[in-house]
mmCIF file of C-alpha atoms in Angstrom:
data_model
loop_
_atom_site.group_PDB
_atom_site.id
_atom_site.type_symbol
_atom_site.label_atom_id
_atom_site.label_comp_id
_atom_site.label_asym_id
_atom_site.label_seq_id
_atom_site.Cartn_x
_atom_site.Cartn_y
_atom_site.Cartn_z
ATOM 1 C CA LEU Y 7 97.191 125.484 171.429
ATOM 2 C CA ARG Y 8 100.513 127.322 171.709
ATOM 3 C CA LYS Y 9 102.055 124.197 173.245
ATOM 4 C CA ARG Y 10 101.341 122.108 170.147
ATOM 5 C CA ARG Y 11 104.150 121.913 167.612
ATOM 6 C CA GLU Y 12 101.741 121.417 164.710
ATOM 7 C CA ILE Y 13 100.325 124.969 164.900
ATOM 8 C CA THR Y 14 101.975 128.342 164.394
ATOM 9 C CA GLY Y 15 100.973 131.973 163.982
ATOM 10 C CA LEU Y 16 98.148 131.831 166.536
ATOM 11 C CA PHE Y 17 96.359 135.075 167.282
ATOM 12 C CA THR Y 18 92.907 136.287 168.232
ATOM 13 C CA PHE Y 19 91.152 139.600 168.780
ATOM 14 C CA TYR Y 20 89.135 138.155 171.635
ATOM 15 C CA SER Y 21 89.801 139.647 175.073
ATOM 16 C CA ALA Y 22 87.801 138.797 178.199
ATOM 17 C CA ASP Y 23 89.336 141.499 180.445
ATOM 18 C CA TYR Y 24 88.407 144.563 178.440
ATOM 19 C CA PRO Y 25 87.334 147.386 180.886
ATOM 20 C CA GLN Y 26 83.714 148.387 180.455
ATOM 21 C CA TYR Y 27 80.632 149.719 182.243
ATOM 22 C CA GLU Y 28 77.606 147.548 182.820
ATOM 23 C CA LEU Y 29 74.103 148.978 183.191
ATOM 24 C CA LYS Y 30 72.031 147.085 185.735
ATOM 25 C CA ILE Y 31 68.279 147.709 185.707
ATOM 26 C CA ASP Y 32 66.028 146.925 188.642
ATOM 27 C CA ASN Y 33 62.899 145.558 186.983
ATOM 28 C CA ASP Y 34 60.757 145.945 190.096
ATOM 29 C CA LEU Y 35 61.616 149.634 190.485
ATOM 30 C CA ALA Y 36 61.101 150.223 186.773
ATOM 31 C CA MET Y 37 57.602 148.681 186.977
ATOM 32 C CA GLN Y 38 56.760 150.814 190.011
ATOM 33 C CA LYS Y 39 57.799 153.929 188.101
ATOM 34 C CA GLY Y 40 55.761 152.866 185.069
ATOM 35 C CA ILE Y 41 58.831 152.500 182.872
ATOM 36 C CA THR Y 42 59.124 149.751 180.278
ATOM 37 C CA ILE Y 43 62.601 148.407 179.570
ATOM 38 C CA GLY Y 44 62.129 148.751 175.822
ATOM 39 C CA ASN Y 45 61.182 152.407 176.093
ATOM 40 C CA ALA Y 46 64.124 153.115 178.416
ATOM 41 C CA MET Y 47 66.639 151.429 176.107
ATOM 42 C CA ASN Y 48 65.219 153.196 173.066
ATOM 43 C CA THR Y 49 65.545 156.567 174.813
ATOM 44 C CA LEU Y 50 69.106 155.756 175.886
ATOM 45 C CA SER Y 51 70.005 154.707 172.340
ATOM 46 C CA ILE Y 52 68.724 158.004 170.949
ATOM 47 C CA MET Y 53 70.398 160.202 173.561
ATOM 48 C CA VAL Y 54 73.812 158.531 173.617
ATOM 49 C CA GLY Y 55 73.793 157.373 170.020
ATOM 50 C CA SER Y 56 71.573 159.058 167.498
ATOM 51 C CA THR Y 57 68.580 158.538 165.253
ATOM 52 C CA TYR Y 58 67.653 159.910 161.848
ATOM 53 C CA GLU Y 59 64.316 161.683 161.962
ATOM 54 C CA LEU Y 60 63.744 163.537 158.712
ATOM 55 C CA GLY Y 61 65.339 165.520 155.956
ATOM 56 C CA PHE Y 62 64.549 168.777 154.175
ATOM 57 C CA ILE Y 63 65.785 170.775 151.216
ATOM 58 C CA LYS Y 64 67.026 174.306 151.625
ATOM 59 C CA TYR Y 65 69.151 176.427 149.321
ATOM 60 C CA GLN Y 66 69.036 173.587 146.810
ATOM 61 C CA ARG Y 67 70.756 171.250 149.292
ATOM 62 C CA PHE Y 68 69.429 168.279 151.242
ATOM 63 C CA PHE Y 69 69.823 168.396 155.017
ATOM 64 C CA LYS Y 70 69.381 165.443 157.393
ATOM 65 C CA VAL Y 71 68.056 165.861 160.910
ATOM 66 C CA TYR Y 72 69.497 163.645 163.661
ATOM 67 C CA VAL Y 73 68.313 163.596 167.275
ATOM 68 C CA GLN Y 74 71.041 163.245 169.908
ATOM 69 C CA ALA Y 75 71.961 164.653 173.318
ATOM 70 C CA GLU Y 76 74.445 167.485 173.474
ATOM 71 C CA PRO Y 77 78.070 166.296 173.971
ATOM 72 C CA SER Y 78 78.235 168.013 177.367
ATOM 73 C CA TYR Y 79 75.368 165.796 178.593
ATOM 74 C CA ARG Y 80 76.913 162.497 177.471
ATOM 75 C CA ARG Y 81 80.584 163.084 178.208
ATOM 76 C CA LEU Y 82 80.988 160.858 181.285
ATOM 77 C CA PRO Y 83 79.496 157.447 182.124
ATOM 78 C CA GLU Y 84 77.667 158.958 185.082
ATOM 79 C CA ASP Y 85 75.825 161.300 182.720
ATOM 80 C CA VAL Y 86 73.630 158.364 181.700
ATOM 81 C CA LEU Y 87 71.992 158.354 185.135
ATOM 82 C CA ASN Y 88 71.058 162.037 184.717
ATOM 83 C CA MET Y 89 68.976 161.347 181.627
ATOM 84 C CA TRP Y 90 65.201 160.966 181.771
ATOM 85 C CA ALA Y 91 62.667 158.621 180.252
ATOM 86 C CA LYS Y 92 58.875 158.990 179.941
ATOM 87 C CA ASN Y 93 56.670 156.493 181.809
ATOM 88 C CA ASP Y 94 53.215 155.208 180.873
ATOM 89 C CA LYS Y 95 51.571 158.279 182.467
ATOM 90 C CA GLY Y 96 53.615 160.767 180.467
ATOM 91 C CA GLU Y 97 55.791 161.695 183.463
ATOM 92 C CA MET Y 98 59.567 162.042 183.219
ATOM 93 C CA VAL Y 99 61.547 159.594 185.363
ATOM 94 C CA PRO Y 100 65.369 159.768 185.779
ATOM 95 C CA PHE Y 101 67.400 156.713 184.880
ATOM 96 C CA SER Y 102 69.001 156.825 188.326
ATOM 97 C CA ALA Y 103 65.626 155.854 189.820
ATOM 98 C CA PHE Y 104 65.783 152.320 188.451
ATOM 99 C CA MET Y 105 69.291 151.918 187.008
ATOM 100 C CA LYS Y 106 72.884 151.881 188.263
ATOM 101 C CA ILE Y 107 76.294 151.681 186.628
ATOM 102 C CA VAL Y 108 78.869 149.040 187.632
ATOM 103 C CA LYS Y 109 82.462 148.793 186.468
ATOM 104 C CA SER Y 110 83.301 145.363 185.060
ATOM 105 C CA GLN Y 111 85.458 143.495 182.581
ATOM 106 C CA GLY Y 112 84.356 141.512 179.560
ATOM 107 C CA ALA Y 113 84.721 140.967 175.844
ATOM 108 C CA ASN Y 114 85.672 143.989 173.771
ATOM 109 C CA GLU Y 115 83.213 142.886 171.079
ATOM 110 C CA ILE Y 116 80.647 140.141 170.650
ATOM 111 C CA ASN Y 117 80.796 138.111 167.444
ATOM 112 C CA ARG Y 118 78.272 135.521 166.378
ATOM 113 C CA TYR Y 119 78.578 132.537 164.067
ATOM 114 C CA ASN Y 120 75.450 130.557 163.189
ATOM 115 C CA MET Y 121 73.648 132.471 165.954
ATOM 116 C CA TYR Y 122 76.187 131.359 168.581
ATOM 117 C CA THR Y 123 78.474 133.713 170.492
ATOM 118 C CA THR Y 124 81.979 132.995 169.251
ATOM 119 C CA ALA Y 125 85.645 133.877 169.668
ATOM 120 C CA SER Y 126 87.653 133.685 166.449
ATOM 121 C CA ILE Y 127 91.139 132.135 166.533
ATOM 122 C CA ARG Y 128 93.440 132.204 163.521
ATOM 123 C CA GLY Y 129 96.551 130.175 162.843
ATOM 124 C CA GLY Y 130 98.268 127.859 160.409
ATOM 125 C CA ALA Y 131 100.187 124.628 160.137
ATOM 126 C CA ALA Y 132 103.776 124.803 161.363
ATOM 127 C CA THR Y 133 106.691 124.000 159.096
ATOM 128 C CA GLY Y 134 106.883 120.280 158.469
ATOM 129 C CA PHE Y 135 103.249 119.601 159.360
ATOM 130 C CA SER Y 136 100.238 119.332 157.087
ATOM 131 C CA SER Y 137 96.970 121.202 157.498
ATOM 132 C CA GLY Y 138 95.302 117.912 158.429
ATOM 133 C CA GLU Y 139 97.718 117.420 161.336
ATOM 134 C CA ALA Y 140 97.075 120.992 162.518
ATOM 135 C CA ILE Y 141 93.302 120.430 162.395
ATOM 136 C CA LYS Y 142 93.666 117.202 164.354
ATOM 137 C CA ALA Y 143 95.756 119.003 167.009
ATOM 138 C CA VAL Y 144 93.052 121.662 167.445
ATOM 139 C CA GLN Y 145 90.383 118.972 167.803
ATOM 140 C CA GLU Y 146 92.437 117.135 170.436
ATOM 141 C CA VAL Y 147 93.022 120.290 172.485
ATOM 142 C CA ALA Y 148 89.352 121.265 172.238
ATOM 143 C CA ALA Y 149 88.225 117.824 173.392
ATOM 144 C CA LYS Y 150 90.472 118.030 176.474
ATOM 145 C CA THR Y 151 90.100 121.657 177.560
ATOM 146 C CA LEU Y 152 86.712 123.049 176.500
ATOM 147 C CA PRO Y 153 84.025 122.922 179.219
ATOM 148 C CA ARG Y 154 80.674 121.312 178.686
ATOM 149 C CA GLY Y 155 78.409 123.224 176.319
ATOM 150 C CA TYR Y 156 81.294 124.649 174.259
ATOM 151 C CA ASP Y 157 82.385 123.423 170.858
ATOM 152 C CA ILE Y 158 84.506 124.446 167.871
ATOM 153 C CA ASP Y 159 83.686 125.125 164.244
ATOM 154 C CA TRP Y 160 85.743 125.980 161.191
ATOM 155 C CA GLY Y 161 85.806 128.650 158.538
ATOM 156 C CA GLY Y 162 87.315 129.140 155.108
ATOM 157 C CA LEU Y 163 89.319 126.311 153.546
ATOM 158 C CA SER Y 164 89.566 124.502 156.875
ATOM 159 C CA LYS Y 165 85.784 124.071 156.939
ATOM 160 C CA ASP Y 166 85.854 122.445 153.498
ATOM 161 C CA GLU Y 167 88.753 120.208 154.495
ATOM 162 C CA VAL Y 168 87.045 119.043 157.681
ATOM 163 C CA GLY Y 169 83.752 118.523 155.889
ATOM 164 C CA ARG Y 170 85.308 116.396 153.169
ATOM 165 C CA GLY Y 171 87.424 114.354 155.571
ATOM 166 C CA ASN Y 172 89.464 111.622 153.861
ATOM 167 C CA GLU Y 173 87.663 112.014 150.569
ATOM 168 C CA ALA Y 174 90.983 112.235 148.707
ATOM 169 C CA VAL Y 175 91.925 108.744 149.921
ATOM 170 C CA TYR Y 176 88.727 107.237 148.546
ATOM 171 C CA ILE Y 177 89.171 109.048 145.234
ATOM 172 C CA PHE Y 178 92.726 107.742 145.012
ATOM 173 C CA LEU Y 179 91.528 104.172 145.621
ATOM 174 C CA VAL Y 180 88.817 104.530 142.965
ATOM 175 C CA VAL Y 181 91.424 105.767 140.476
ATOM 176 C CA LEU Y 182 93.664 102.785 141.227
ATOM 177 C CA ALA Y 183 90.733 100.412 140.779
ATOM 178 C CA PHE Y 184 89.854 102.031 137.442
ATOM 179 C CA VAL Y 185 93.467 101.774 136.228
ATOM 180 C CA TYR Y 186 93.578 98.146 137.332
ATOM 181 C CA LEU Y 187 90.452 97.282 135.346
ATOM 182 C CA VAL Y 188 91.784 99.026 132.218
ATOM 183 C CA LEU Y 189 95.083 97.151 132.456
ATOM 184 C CA ALA Y 190 93.245 93.893 133.133
ATOM 185 C CA ALA Y 191 91.349 94.348 129.887
ATOM 186 C CA GLN Y 192 94.531 95.264 128.024
ATOM 187 C CA TYR Y 193 96.591 92.299 129.255
ATOM 188 C CA GLU Y 194 93.590 89.939 129.441
ATOM 189 C CA SER Y 195 94.704 88.943 132.922
ATOM 190 C CA PHE Y 196 93.754 89.798 136.476
ATOM 191 C CA LEU Y 197 97.311 89.245 137.734
ATOM 192 C CA LEU Y 198 99.599 91.136 135.337
ATOM 193 C CA PRO Y 199 98.127 94.590 136.180
ATOM 194 C CA LEU Y 200 99.220 94.029 139.779
ATOM 195 C CA ALA Y 201 102.822 94.339 138.602
ATOM 196 C CA VAL Y 202 102.059 97.949 137.615
ATOM 197 C CA ILE Y 203 100.059 98.739 140.751
ATOM 198 C CA PHE Y 204 102.674 97.342 143.159
ATOM 199 C CA SER Y 205 105.474 99.284 141.466
ATOM 200 C CA LEU Y 206 103.956 102.619 142.564
ATOM 201 C CA PRO Y 207 104.719 102.542 146.340
ATOM 202 C CA ALA Y 208 108.445 103.090 145.692
ATOM 203 C CA GLY Y 209 107.754 106.406 143.990
ATOM 204 C CA ILE Y 210 105.167 107.451 146.583
ATOM 205 C CA PHE Y 211 107.666 106.719 149.364
ATOM 206 C CA GLY Y 212 110.287 108.862 147.624
ATOM 207 C CA SER Y 213 107.791 111.693 147.251
ATOM 208 C CA PHE Y 214 106.893 111.787 150.944
ATOM 209 C CA LEU Y 215 110.534 111.342 151.966
ATOM 210 C CA LEU Y 216 111.713 114.371 149.994
ATOM 211 C CA ILE Y 217 108.746 116.465 151.193
ATOM 212 C CA LYS Y 218 109.662 115.612 154.784
ATOM 213 C CA THR Y 219 113.354 116.331 154.161
ATOM 214 C CA MET Y 220 112.574 119.742 152.650
ATOM 215 C CA GLY Y 221 110.296 120.624 155.584
ATOM 216 C CA LEU Y 222 107.201 121.032 153.417
ATOM 217 C CA ALA Y 223 103.597 120.081 154.168
ATOM 218 C CA ASN Y 224 101.471 117.372 152.618
ATOM 219 C CA ASP Y 225 98.848 119.747 151.253
ATOM 220 C CA ILE Y 226 96.794 120.006 148.073
ATOM 221 C CA TYR Y 227 99.892 120.875 146.037
ATOM 222 C CA ALA Y 228 101.638 117.686 147.142
ATOM 223 C CA GLN Y 229 98.542 115.641 146.302
ATOM 224 C CA VAL Y 230 98.405 117.131 142.802
ATOM 225 C CA GLY Y 231 102.051 116.149 142.396
ATOM 226 C CA LEU Y 232 101.220 112.607 143.514
ATOM 227 C CA VAL Y 233 98.449 112.281 140.932
ATOM 228 C CA MET Y 234 100.852 113.354 138.196
ATOM 229 C CA LEU Y 235 103.519 111.045 139.629
ATOM 230 C CA VAL Y 236 101.279 107.983 139.591
ATOM 231 C CA GLY Y 237 100.553 108.508 135.904
ATOM 232 C CA LEU Y 238 104.230 108.866 134.970
ATOM 233 C CA LEU Y 239 105.432 105.906 137.024
ATOM 234 C CA GLY Y 240 102.568 103.777 135.739
ATOM 235 C CA LYS Y 241 103.583 104.694 132.191
ATOM 236 C CA ASN Y 242 107.160 103.519 132.828
ATOM 237 C CA ALA Y 243 105.940 100.237 134.270
ATOM 238 C CA VAL Y 244 103.551 99.700 131.356
ATOM 239 C CA LEU Y 245 106.423 100.185 128.872
ATOM 240 C CA ILE Y 246 108.435 97.357 130.432
ATOM 241 C CA ILE Y 247 105.535 94.988 130.975
ATOM 242 C CA GLU Y 248 104.032 95.569 127.525
ATOM 243 C CA PHE Y 249 107.307 94.645 125.819
ATOM 244 C CA ALA Y 250 107.751 91.635 128.110
ATOM 245 C CA VAL Y 251 104.217 90.402 127.344
ATOM 246 C CA GLN Y 252 104.883 90.644 123.617
ATOM 247 C CA GLU Y 253 108.146 88.691 123.948
ATOM 248 C CA HIS Y 254 106.421 86.059 126.073
ATOM 249 C CA GLU Y 255 103.733 85.627 123.406
ATOM 250 C CA LYS Y 256 106.523 85.001 120.869
ATOM 251 C CA GLY Y 257 107.702 82.000 122.854
ATOM 252 C CA MET Y 258 110.097 83.356 125.478
ATOM 253 C CA SER Y 259 109.851 82.201 129.050
ATOM 254 C CA VAL Y 260 108.498 84.624 131.635
ATOM 255 C CA ARG Y 261 111.973 85.127 133.100
ATOM 256 C CA ASP Y 262 113.638 85.804 129.758
ATOM 257 C CA ALA Y 263 110.783 88.100 128.698
ATOM 258 C CA ALA Y 264 111.168 90.136 131.901
ATOM 259 C CA ILE Y 265 114.911 90.512 131.309
ATOM 260 C CA ALA Y 266 114.387 91.448 127.675
ATOM 261 C CA GLY Y 267 111.769 94.043 128.586
ATOM 262 C CA ALA Y 268 114.059 95.592 131.205
ATOM 263 C CA LYS Y 269 116.971 95.783 128.760
ATOM 264 C CA ALA Y 270 114.940 97.198 125.902
ATOM 265 C CA ARG Y 271 113.187 99.888 127.919
ATOM 266 C CA PHE Y 272 116.015 100.773 130.312
ATOM 267 C CA ARG Y 273 117.544 103.599 128.270
ATOM 268 C CA PRO Y 274 114.263 105.234 127.079
ATOM 269 C CA ILE Y 275 112.874 105.254 130.611
ATOM 270 C CA LEU Y 276 116.019 106.828 132.073
ATOM 271 C CA MET Y 277 116.182 109.461 129.331
ATOM 272 C CA THR Y 278 112.573 110.601 129.665
ATOM 273 C CA SER Y 279 112.510 110.373 133.464
ATOM 274 C CA PHE Y 280 115.702 112.333 134.096
ATOM 275 C CA ALA Y 281 114.669 114.951 131.535
ATOM 276 C CA PHE Y 282 111.431 115.358 133.483
ATOM 277 C CA ILE Y 283 113.376 115.553 136.778
ATOM 278 C CA ALA Y 284 115.629 118.269 135.340
ATOM 279 C CA GLY Y 285 112.548 120.262 134.359
ATOM 280 C CA LEU Y 286 111.283 120.109 137.954
ATOM 281 C CA VAL Y 287 114.429 121.695 139.449
ATOM 282 C CA PRO Y 288 113.224 125.317 138.895
ATOM 283 C CA LEU Y 289 110.035 124.477 140.791
ATOM 284 C CA VAL Y 290 111.961 122.984 143.714
ATOM 285 C CA ILE Y 291 114.124 126.092 144.151
ATOM 286 C CA ALA Y 292 111.350 128.599 143.356
ATOM 287 C CA THR Y 293 111.232 131.925 145.206
ATOM 288 C CA GLY Y 294 108.880 134.883 145.381
ATOM 289 C CA ALA Y 295 105.079 134.884 145.259
ATOM 290 C CA GLY Y 296 103.592 131.397 145.324
ATOM 291 C CA ALA Y 297 106.965 129.821 146.072
ATOM 292 C CA ILE Y 298 105.627 127.392 148.681
ATOM 293 C CA GLY Y 299 103.067 125.932 146.286
ATOM 294 C CA ASN Y 300 105.608 125.616 143.468
ATOM 295 C CA ARG Y 301 108.213 124.052 145.736
ATOM 296 C CA THR Y 302 105.698 121.577 147.183
ATOM 297 C CA ILE Y 303 104.375 120.297 143.870
ATOM 298 C CA GLY Y 304 107.883 120.199 142.390
ATOM 299 C CA THR Y 305 109.381 118.386 145.376
ATOM 300 C CA ALA Y 306 106.601 115.801 145.463
ATOM 301 C CA ALA Y 307 107.002 115.007 141.779
ATOM 302 C CA LEU Y 308 110.817 115.089 141.790
ATOM 303 C CA GLY Y 309 111.273 112.847 144.814
ATOM 304 C CA GLY Y 310 108.751 110.310 143.582
ATOM 305 C CA MET Y 311 110.095 110.295 140.036
ATOM 306 C CA LEU Y 312 113.680 109.867 141.220
ATOM 307 C CA PHE Y 313 112.929 106.959 143.547
ATOM 308 C CA GLY Y 314 110.373 105.434 141.202
ATOM 309 C CA THR Y 315 112.758 105.485 138.247
ATOM 310 C CA VAL Y 316 115.841 104.174 140.054
ATOM 311 C CA PHE Y 317 114.023 101.372 141.836
ATOM 312 C CA GLY Y 318 111.300 100.887 139.215
ATOM 313 C CA VAL Y 319 113.635 99.502 136.533
ATOM 314 C CA ILE Y 320 114.594 96.813 139.070
ATOM 315 C CA ILE Y 321 111.253 96.214 140.766
ATOM 316 C CA VAL Y 322 108.993 96.129 137.691
ATOM 317 C CA PRO Y 323 110.745 93.186 135.928
ATOM 318 C CA GLY Y 324 110.732 91.258 139.175
ATOM 319 C CA LEU Y 325 107.052 91.937 139.706
ATOM 320 C CA TYR Y 326 106.309 90.882 136.154
ATOM 321 C CA TYR Y 327 108.205 87.627 136.706
ATOM 322 C CA VAL Y 328 106.182 86.916 139.871
ATOM 323 C CA PHE Y 329 102.747 87.735 138.497
ATOM 324 C CA GLY Y 330 103.569 86.503 134.999
ATOM 325 C CA SER Y 331 104.488 83.107 136.423
ATOM 326 C CA LEU Y 332 101.220 82.996 138.339
ATOM 327 C CA ALA Y 333 99.223 84.054 135.277
ATOM 328 C CA GLU Y 334 100.956 81.664 132.875
ATOM 329 C CA GLY Y 335 98.437 79.199 131.516
ATOM 330 C CA HIS Y 336 95.449 81.135 132.849
ATOM 331 C CA LYS Y 337 93.106 83.145 130.660
ATOM 332 C CA LEU Y 338 90.733 85.925 131.494
ATOM 333 C CA ILE Y 339 88.079 84.187 129.374
ATOM 334 C CA GLN Y 340 87.914 80.415 129.396
ATOM 335 C CA ASP Y 341 88.101 78.598 126.021
ATOM 336 C CA GLU Y 342 88.889 81.858 124.234
ATOM 337 C CA ASN Y 343 90.088 81.539 120.630
ATOM 338 C CA GLU Y 344 93.448 83.300 120.584
ATOM 339 C CA TYR Y 345 93.231 83.904 116.832
ATOM 340 C CA PRO Y 346 89.663 84.989 116.009
ATOM 341 C CA ILE Y 347 88.632 84.991 112.392
ATOM 342 C CA SER Y 348 88.263 88.781 112.344
ATOM 343 C CA GLU Y 349 91.922 89.385 113.257
ATOM 344 C CA GLY Y 350 94.873 88.607 111.039
ATOM 345 C CA VAL Y 351 93.042 86.261 108.627
ATOM 346 C CA GLU Y 352 91.890 87.422 105.232
ATOM 347 C CA PRO Y 353 88.418 86.174 104.202
ATOM 348 C CA ARG Y 354 88.455 83.729 101.296
ATOM 349 C CA VAL Y 355 85.729 82.978 98.734
ATOM 350 C CA VAL Y 356 85.684 79.503 97.133
ATOM 351 C CA LEU Y 357 84.181 79.232 93.632
ATOM 352 C CA GLU Y 358 83.154 75.809 92.330
ATOM 353 C CA GLU Y 359 82.141 75.061 88.745
ATOM 354 C CA MET Y 360 78.851 73.243 88.505
ATOM 355 C CA GLU Y 361 77.390 71.328 85.541
ATOM 356 C CA PRO Y 362 74.436 73.005 83.814
ATOM 357 C CA TYR Y 363 71.040 71.402 84.077
ATOM 358 C CA ALA Y 364 69.868 69.478 81.109
#
């Protein structure tokens, strides 16, 4: 893992060469002596460790009684072999009769995760790489180097990220589809909303470009900035297209309506967009606690807004001209009355004078 550029700050408490003593029990000798392994281990746990037996009150104080061997009898590893255990006949048998001590090396501690023996490794994404790229690098290294029967699992936020996978991509596509349907209902056309949708990639490209230039990661903060960015850029595109649609309904050609919409909305879009960009500057140069999150969300929004505004005022009228020309003469609903009686027409009541009956 240290050879991969996507990961940094790797460390682990796991050590396989920690010096230790291993107790080896000869089961056959233990059975001959009438010793059960459970009884022997319980005795060893009490003598080397301790066990709470009872408590009593004296002088208005509570005293606890622990059973444990004297320190002088458990000072050295070899002292374990000098301890005794009782067999099934009530006789005392030394541990040295069925046990021996061997020096070895192994793990300094044994951790378990979901009942499996584990070794915990911690790390993070290197500068310029996202957490998703770091996770993918770990998975690639594990697939190449781990022997059969070994696997990896995740903890904390990484576990949630791996479990959800590319869920954010699907959510983003659903949002785009929902926006498209709303615009289709507003413009009464399946083609005009595409002018808004296809104007967004310019801003998204600018967002990722500035994030990459600043050496930041595409994390949850950047994705929040993208969601905000899509709404703002879509609003700018809607302003131009809405005005162009109104001018086209008044009799202008699609080309002239696109030019008129771009001219009319050029100054308002630049004023609001650059005011928003100026407000993002403190986030981009933020320092102190939480600076990375502030810089990421600010950079994502600033880069996308800058590119989306500069290129959007040129791209959106062109897209409207393309899709407006395709949509000209086509209606969302066939044989629709453009001027229904309930809109713009006042109801009239006609009174006629009739001759009275004879």
